[in-house]
């Protein structure tokens, strides 16, 4: 698998699947989640309601339509909320492993991935980047390109440092 890092807007990526850092209710929210729902339109929320009537637990992943996004699917992962005391690194790693497993189920060859839990959920950035890069690199998958799409220069720099290790 080729791992790439770019600074940019995940909602504009032309990939098979876009990973969404969702909340456990699966009804949209702020940050990446809000941006994906806004850009993809109502179809994503409608699919979330139908496919996940009770939401998803932390660390799990599931897919929906991508609506109006330039992708085929959105793979929703529920990241751990550091600020709410969810500090088990295995939960964050599970998000990436489960996203790759769902991508394989969908036969997705390319995927765009945000920095899960590193924003509003408060996971320390360097640790979040290390867990993300190590997990994606070490998880067997048929995905050809895992593209981390990072919103700010600071997040991009942290992921570059993690990728260089």
Coordinates of C-alpha atoms in Angstrom, one line a residue:
X1 CA 0.0 0.0 0.0
X2 CA 1.2 3.5 -0.9
X3 CA 0.8 6.0 2.0
X4 CA 0.6 9.6 1.0
X5 CA 0.2 12.8 3.0
X6 CA -1.3 16.0 1.7
X7 CA -2.6 19.2 3.3
X8 CA -6.1 19.9 2.0
X9 CA -9.8 19.5 2.0
X10 CA -10.9 15.8 2.3
X11 CA -14.3 16.6 0.7
X12 CA -12.6 17.3 -2.6
X13 CA -10.6 14.1 -2.9
X14 CA -11.3 12.0 -5.9
X15 CA -10.9 8.6 -4.3
X16 CA -13.0 5.4 -4.0
X17 CA -13.7 6.1 -0.3
X18 CA -13.5 9.0 2.1
X19 CA -13.1 8.2 5.8
X20 CA -15.2 10.3 8.1
X21 CA -14.3 11.0 11.7
X22 CA -17.9 10.5 13.0
X23 CA -19.5 10.6 16.4
X24 CA -21.2 7.6 17.8
X25 CA -24.7 8.8 17.0
X26 CA -23.8 8.9 13.3
X27 CA -26.0 11.9 12.7
X28 CA -23.4 14.5 11.6
X29 CA -21.5 16.9 13.7
X30 CA -18.7 19.4 13.6
X31 CA -15.2 19.3 12.1
X32 CA -14.5 16.7 9.5
X33 CA -17.9 15.1 10.1
X34 CA -19.8 18.4 9.5
X35 CA -17.7 19.1 6.4
X36 CA -18.4 15.7 4.9
X37 CA -22.1 15.9 5.6
X38 CA -22.4 19.4 4.2
X39 CA -20.5 18.7 1.0
X40 CA -22.1 15.3 0.4
X41 CA -25.6 16.4 1.0
X42 CA -28.7 14.8 2.7
X43 CA -28.1 11.4 1.2
X44 CA -25.3 10.7 3.6
X45 CA -27.4 11.5 6.7
X46 CA -30.3 9.5 5.3
X47 CA -28.1 6.5 4.8
X48 CA -26.6 6.8 8.3
X49 CA -30.1 6.8 9.8
X50 CA -31.1 3.8 7.8
X51 CA -27.9 1.7 8.1
X52 CA -27.0 2.7 11.7
X53 CA -30.3 3.5 13.6
X54 CA -28.5 3.1 16.9
X55 CA -25.1 4.6 15.8
X56 CA -21.8 2.8 16.2
X57 CA -19.5 2.2 19.1
X58 CA -16.1 3.9 19.5
X59 CA -13.5 2.2 17.3
X60 CA -16.0 0.7 14.8
X61 CA -16.5 1.6 11.2
X62 CA -19.3 1.4 8.7
X63 CA -20.0 2.7 5.2
X64 CA -22.7 4.8 3.5
X65 CA -23.2 6.5 0.1
X66 CA -20.9 9.5 -0.6
X67 CA -23.8 11.5 -1.8
X68 CA -22.5 14.5 -3.8
X69 CA -18.8 13.9 -2.9
X70 CA -16.4 12.9 -5.6
X71 CA -16.1 9.4 -4.0
X72 CA -18.2 6.2 -4.1
X73 CA -18.4 5.7 -0.4
X74 CA -18.0 7.3 3.0
X75 CA -16.4 5.0 5.6
X76 CA -17.5 6.4 9.0
X77 CA -15.3 5.7 12.0
X78 CA -16.0 6.6 15.6
X79 CA -12.9 7.9 17.1
X80 CA -12.2 8.0 20.8
X81 CA -12.8 11.3 22.6
X82 CA -9.7 12.1 24.6
X83 CA -11.5 15.0 26.3
X84 CA -14.2 12.7 27.5
X85 CA -11.7 10.2 29.0
X86 CA -11.5 7.7 26.1
X87 CA -7.7 7.4 26.1
X88 CA -7.1 3.8 25.1
X89 CA -4.7 3.9 22.0
X90 CA -6.2 0.6 20.8
X91 CA -9.5 2.4 20.2
X92 CA -7.9 4.9 17.9
X93 CA -5.9 2.2 16.1
X94 CA -9.1 0.2 15.7
X95 CA -10.6 3.1 13.7
X96 CA -7.9 2.8 11.0
X97 CA -7.9 -1.0 11.0
X98 CA -11.7 -1.2 10.7
X99 CA -11.7 1.5 8.0
X100 CA -9.3 -0.5 6.0
X101 CA -11.4 -3.7 6.5
X102 CA -14.5 -1.9 5.3
X103 CA -12.5 -0.5 2.3
X104 CA -11.5 -4.1 1.4
X105 CA -15.2 -5.2 1.7
X106 CA -16.1 -2.5 -0.8
X107 CA -13.1 -3.3 -3.1
X108 CA -11.9 0.3 -2.6
X109 CA -8.5 0.9 -4.1
X110 CA -8.0 4.5 -2.9
X111 CA -9.1 6.2 0.3
X112 CA -8.7 9.6 1.8
X113 CA -8.3 9.6 5.6
X114 CA -8.4 12.4 8.1
X115 CA -6.5 12.7 11.4
X116 CA -9.2 10.9 13.5
X117 CA -9.7 12.2 17.0
X118 CA -6.9 14.8 16.7
X119 CA -9.3 17.8 16.4
X120 CA -12.2 18.5 18.6
X121 CA -11.8 15.2 20.5
X122 CA -8.4 16.4 21.7
X123 CA -6.1 13.4 21.1
X124 CA -2.5 14.7 21.5
X125 CA -1.4 15.4 17.9
X126 CA 2.0 13.7 17.8
X127 CA 0.5 10.5 19.4
X128 CA -2.5 10.6 17.0
X129 CA -0.2 10.9 14.0
X130 CA 2.0 8.0 15.2
X131 CA -0.9 5.7 15.9
X132 CA -2.5 6.5 12.5
X133 CA 0.7 6.0 10.4
X134 CA 1.8 2.9 12.3
X135 CA -1.6 1.3 12.1
X136 CA -2.2 2.0 8.4
X137 CA 1.3 0.8 7.5
X138 CA 1.0 -2.5 9.5
X139 CA -2.6 -3.4 8.6
X140 CA -2.8 -5.9 5.7
X141 CA -5.2 -4.5 3.0
X142 CA -5.9 -4.5 -0.7
X143 CA -6.1 -0.7 -0.7
X144 CA -3.5 0.6 -3.1
X145 CA -3.3 4.2 -1.7
X146 CA -4.1 5.4 1.7
X147 CA -4.0 9.2 1.4
X148 CA -4.0 11.1 4.7
X149 CA -5.7 14.4 4.0
X150 CA -4.7 16.8 6.7
X151 CA -6.5 20.1 7.3
X152 CA -3.7 22.3 8.7
X153 CA 0.0 22.8 8.4
X154 CA 0.5 21.7 12.0
X155 CA -1.4 18.4 11.5
X156 CA 0.4 17.8 8.2
X157 CA 3.8 18.4 9.9
X158 CA 3.0 16.0 12.7
X159 CA 2.0 13.3 10.2
X160 CA 5.2 13.9 8.2
X161 CA 7.3 13.4 11.3
X162 CA 5.4 10.2 12.1
X163 CA 5.8 8.9 8.6
X164 CA 9.6 9.6 8.7
X165 CA 10.1 7.4 11.7

